[in-house]
Short mmCIF file of C-alpha atoms in Angstrom, two decimals:
data_model
loop_
_atom_site.label_atom_id
_atom_site.label_comp_id
_atom_site.label_asym_id
_atom_site.label_seq_id
_atom_site.Cartn_x
_atom_site.Cartn_y
_atom_site.Cartn_z
CA MET A 23 50.76 -100.68 -4.04
CA ASP A 24 51.64 -97.67 -1.22
CA LEU A 25 51.53 -94.86 -3.51
CA GLU A 26 52.06 -92.86 -0.35
CA PHE A 27 49.13 -90.44 -0.39
CA ALA A 28 48.53 -90.50 3.74
CA GLY A 29 49.13 -86.73 4.99
CA LYS A 30 48.55 -85.28 1.26
CA VAL A 31 45.66 -83.42 -0.25
CA VAL A 32 44.53 -83.57 -3.73
CA ALA A 33 41.85 -81.10 -5.30
CA LEU A 34 39.31 -82.07 -7.79
CA THR A 35 37.70 -80.81 -10.09
CA GLY A 36 33.97 -82.59 -12.00
CA ALA A 37 34.86 -85.02 -9.35
CA SER A 38 31.44 -85.29 -7.82
CA ARG A 39 30.41 -88.84 -10.22
CA GLY A 40 30.71 -90.80 -12.66
CA VAL A 41 35.63 -90.80 -13.75
CA GLY A 42 35.85 -87.38 -11.95
CA ARG A 43 34.35 -89.74 -8.05
CA ALA A 44 35.91 -92.96 -9.35
CA ILE A 45 39.11 -90.72 -8.97
CA ALA A 46 38.64 -88.51 -5.33
CA GLU A 47 37.25 -92.05 -3.96
CA ARG A 48 40.35 -93.99 -5.32
CA LEU A 49 42.53 -91.08 -4.01
CA ALA A 50 41.09 -91.09 -0.80
CA ALA A 51 41.39 -95.53 -0.18
CA GLU A 52 45.47 -94.31 -1.01
CA GLY A 53 45.35 -91.82 2.44
CA ALA A 54 45.31 -88.87 0.84
CA ALA A 55 42.08 -85.83 1.66
CA VAL A 56 40.62 -84.96 -1.43
CA ALA A 57 38.72 -82.07 -2.19
CA ILE A 58 35.34 -82.70 -5.23
CA ALA A 59 33.68 -79.83 -6.73
CA ALA A 60 30.78 -79.55 -9.05
CA ARG A 61 28.15 -78.21 -10.31
CA SER A 62 25.50 -80.75 -8.61
CA ALA A 63 25.31 -79.96 -4.60
CA GLN A 64 23.00 -83.04 -4.05
CA GLU A 65 25.51 -85.48 -5.73
CA LEU A 66 28.29 -84.14 -3.96
CA ALA A 67 26.53 -84.69 -0.61
CA GLU A 68 26.13 -88.48 -1.97
CA ALA A 69 29.64 -88.30 -2.55
CA HIS A 70 31.08 -87.04 0.35
CA ALA A 71 29.01 -88.82 2.37
CA VAL A 72 30.45 -92.86 0.22
CA ILE A 73 34.23 -91.18 0.83
CA GLU A 74 33.89 -90.49 4.90
CA GLY A 75 31.40 -93.08 4.80
CA HIS A 76 34.70 -95.25 4.51
CA GLY A 77 37.33 -93.77 6.85
CA GLY A 78 38.10 -91.06 3.81
CA ARG A 79 38.07 -86.80 4.97
CA CYS A 80 36.57 -85.31 2.29
CA LEU A 81 35.57 -81.24 0.98
CA ALA A 82 32.38 -81.08 -1.35
CA TYR A 83 31.87 -77.20 -2.34
CA ALA A 84 29.70 -77.53 -4.91
CA CYS A 85 29.89 -73.58 -7.78
CA ASP A 86 29.75 -73.61 -11.45
CA LEU A 87 33.42 -75.01 -12.97
CA SER A 88 32.72 -72.85 -16.03
CA VAL A 89 32.15 -69.05 -14.64
CA PRO A 90 35.01 -67.31 -14.25
CA GLY A 91 36.65 -67.00 -11.09
CA GLU A 92 35.35 -70.21 -9.36
CA ALA A 93 37.96 -72.86 -9.92
CA ALA A 94 40.95 -69.94 -7.97
CA ALA A 95 37.70 -69.63 -5.64
CA PHE A 96 37.31 -73.02 -5.12
CA ILE A 97 42.35 -73.56 -4.85
CA ALA A 98 41.66 -70.76 -1.67
CA ALA A 99 38.51 -73.39 0.21
CA VAL A 100 41.69 -75.88 -0.62
CA ILE A 101 43.60 -73.93 1.41
CA GLU A 102 42.11 -72.63 3.74
CA ILE A 103 40.07 -75.33 5.52
CA PHE A 104 42.92 -77.65 5.21
CA GLY A 105 46.47 -76.12 4.70
CA ARG A 106 48.28 -77.49 2.07
CA LEU A 107 47.62 -78.82 -1.43
CA ASP A 108 49.77 -81.91 -2.83
CA GLY A 109 47.95 -82.00 -6.54
CA LEU A 110 45.31 -81.93 -9.01
CA VAL A 111 42.57 -83.36 -11.26
CA CYS A 112 41.13 -80.90 -13.39
CA ASN A 113 37.62 -83.40 -14.62
CA ALA A 114 34.86 -81.21 -15.57
CA THR A 115 34.51 -81.58 -19.35
CA MET A 116 31.31 -81.66 -21.27
CA ALA A 117 30.95 -82.31 -24.80
CA ALA A 118 30.63 -79.55 -27.14
CA GLY A 119 26.65 -79.58 -27.80
CA GLN A 120 26.02 -81.24 -25.35
CA GLU A 121 22.49 -80.28 -23.86
CA ARG A 122 22.34 -77.22 -26.25
CA GLU A 123 21.32 -78.40 -30.14
CA GLY A 124 20.43 -75.84 -32.36
CA GLN A 125 23.11 -73.27 -30.28
CA GLU A 126 26.42 -74.21 -32.41
CA ARG A 127 27.86 -71.13 -30.90
CA GLU A 128 26.45 -70.46 -27.58
CA ALA A 129 27.46 -74.63 -28.00
CA TRP A 130 30.61 -74.41 -28.47
CA GLN A 131 31.79 -70.88 -26.45
CA ALA A 132 30.35 -73.25 -23.31
CA GLY A 133 32.15 -76.33 -23.60
CA LEU A 134 35.59 -74.72 -24.32
CA ALA A 135 34.85 -72.42 -20.80
CA LEU A 136 34.18 -75.34 -18.32
CA ASN A 137 36.71 -77.53 -20.29
CA LEU A 138 39.32 -75.92 -20.99
CA GLY A 139 38.85 -72.06 -18.76
CA HIS A 140 38.27 -74.34 -15.72
CA ALA A 141 41.17 -75.86 -16.14
CA VAL A 142 43.80 -73.03 -16.76
CA GLU A 143 42.14 -71.43 -13.90
CA ALA A 144 42.45 -73.91 -11.40
CA LEU A 145 46.25 -74.95 -13.05
CA GLN A 146 47.83 -71.78 -12.38
CA ALA A 147 45.71 -70.81 -8.93
CA ALA A 148 47.06 -74.00 -7.84
CA LEU A 149 50.41 -74.08 -8.83
CA PRO A 150 52.01 -70.72 -6.20
CA VAL A 151 50.71 -72.89 -3.92
CA LEU A 152 51.53 -76.57 -5.12
CA ALA A 153 53.69 -78.17 -2.38
CA ALA A 154 56.55 -79.72 -3.45
CA PRO A 155 57.28 -82.43 -5.23
CA GLY A 156 52.95 -81.84 -6.48
CA SER A 157 51.82 -83.57 -9.37
CA ILE A 158 48.65 -81.89 -11.97
CA VAL A 159 46.68 -83.94 -13.82
CA LEU A 160 44.23 -82.40 -16.55
CA VAL A 161 42.37 -84.99 -17.84
CA ALA A 162 40.74 -84.41 -22.19
CA PRO A 163 37.35 -84.23 -22.77
CA LYS A 164 36.21 -87.44 -24.52
CA SER A 165 37.67 -88.08 -27.97
CA GLY A 166 34.96 -87.14 -30.57
CA ASP A 167 35.28 -85.96 -33.87
CA ASP A 168 33.59 -82.58 -33.46
CA TRP A 169 36.29 -80.16 -33.47
CA PRO A 170 35.56 -77.69 -30.40
CA GLY A 171 36.31 -81.33 -28.81
CA ALA A 172 39.60 -81.32 -30.40
CA ALA A 173 40.07 -77.56 -29.95
CA CYS A 174 39.67 -78.11 -25.95
CA ARG A 175 41.74 -81.14 -26.12
CA GLY A 176 44.84 -79.21 -28.47
CA GLY A 177 44.60 -76.06 -25.85
CA LEU A 178 44.88 -79.09 -23.11
CA GLU A 179 48.62 -79.79 -24.58
CA ALA A 180 49.06 -75.90 -25.74
CA VAL A 181 48.99 -75.54 -22.19
CA ILE A 182 50.99 -78.47 -21.47
CA GLY A 183 54.01 -77.46 -23.55
CA HIS A 184 53.89 -74.33 -21.68
CA PHE A 185 52.80 -75.07 -17.88
CA ALA A 186 55.65 -78.86 -17.74
CA SER A 187 58.99 -77.11 -17.58
CA LYS A 188 57.83 -73.76 -15.73
CA ALA A 189 55.97 -75.51 -13.16
CA ALA A 190 57.57 -77.10 -9.59
CA GLY A 191 54.88 -79.51 -9.68
CA ARG A 192 54.45 -82.09 -12.35
CA ILE A 193 51.75 -81.31 -15.11
CA ASN A 194 50.42 -84.69 -17.57
CA LEU A 195 47.33 -84.68 -19.59
CA ILE A 196 45.23 -88.31 -20.01
CA GLY A 197 42.07 -88.56 -22.00
CA LYS A 198 39.30 -89.38 -21.03
CA ASP A 199 39.24 -93.03 -22.96
CA GLY A 200 40.41 -95.99 -21.08
CA GLU A 201 40.02 -98.15 -18.78
CA ALA A 202 41.34 -97.67 -15.56
CA LEU A 203 41.48 -94.60 -16.03
CA ALA A 204 40.77 -93.60 -12.00
CA ASP A 205 44.25 -96.11 -11.11
CA SER A 206 46.15 -94.12 -13.95
CA VAL A 207 45.65 -91.06 -12.64
CA ALA A 208 46.17 -92.36 -8.98
CA PHE A 209 49.76 -93.65 -10.77
CA LEU A 210 49.85 -90.32 -12.08
CA LEU A 211 49.84 -87.56 -8.89
CA SER A 212 52.03 -90.10 -6.37
CA ALA A 213 55.57 -89.43 -6.50
CA ARG A 214 56.32 -93.29 -8.12
CA ALA A 215 56.03 -90.77 -11.13
CA VAL A 216 58.64 -88.81 -11.11
CA ALA A 217 60.10 -88.91 -13.94
CA ILE A 218 56.18 -89.08 -15.91
CA ASN A 219 56.15 -84.74 -16.25
CA GLY A 220 54.43 -83.13 -19.79
CA ALA A 221 53.44 -85.98 -20.91
CA MET A 222 50.06 -86.32 -23.48
CA LEU A 223 48.94 -89.74 -22.58
CA GLY A 224 45.96 -90.94 -24.50
CA ALA A 225 44.60 -87.97 -25.63
#
């Protein structure tokens, strides 16, 4: 199925490896130019080499998305390099207590800053420059029983509810669990999913 991404530009956070990289590679294979952001410059370089090695166009942008201002700076860089933005995928997430055992308060604050904070900042930066009919997909943190993770997912649901009726582009939320997530996100970003807006799919 041709998802009509030729000539389109999609920015993705948390896209140097795993699910995010799979989504970026899927979009590049469909003809989109992709901009990928993450902390690891080495992993970004590897993803960049693979995407461009298969004939795609890719911007690799190393940054810490939990730091205020970095997500907005990434979107600005995408516009500067490519001159347009047609889609955004916010996939940068972390488990609430990841690598922070014994520091519970710091752990959930870090989780909120990355999982929720960067998504809101990236979305706010992207909406004014998003080409019509653009689309944004927020990827919820992996499901679990911890309340900070639930708080992040709840916050993302609130973001969807607030912006879906106000933004010119479509905004949807999808859960990180599940098979063929890259294909699902690619479809949600495409014009073929024009009827899907404000949905929370598997989140």
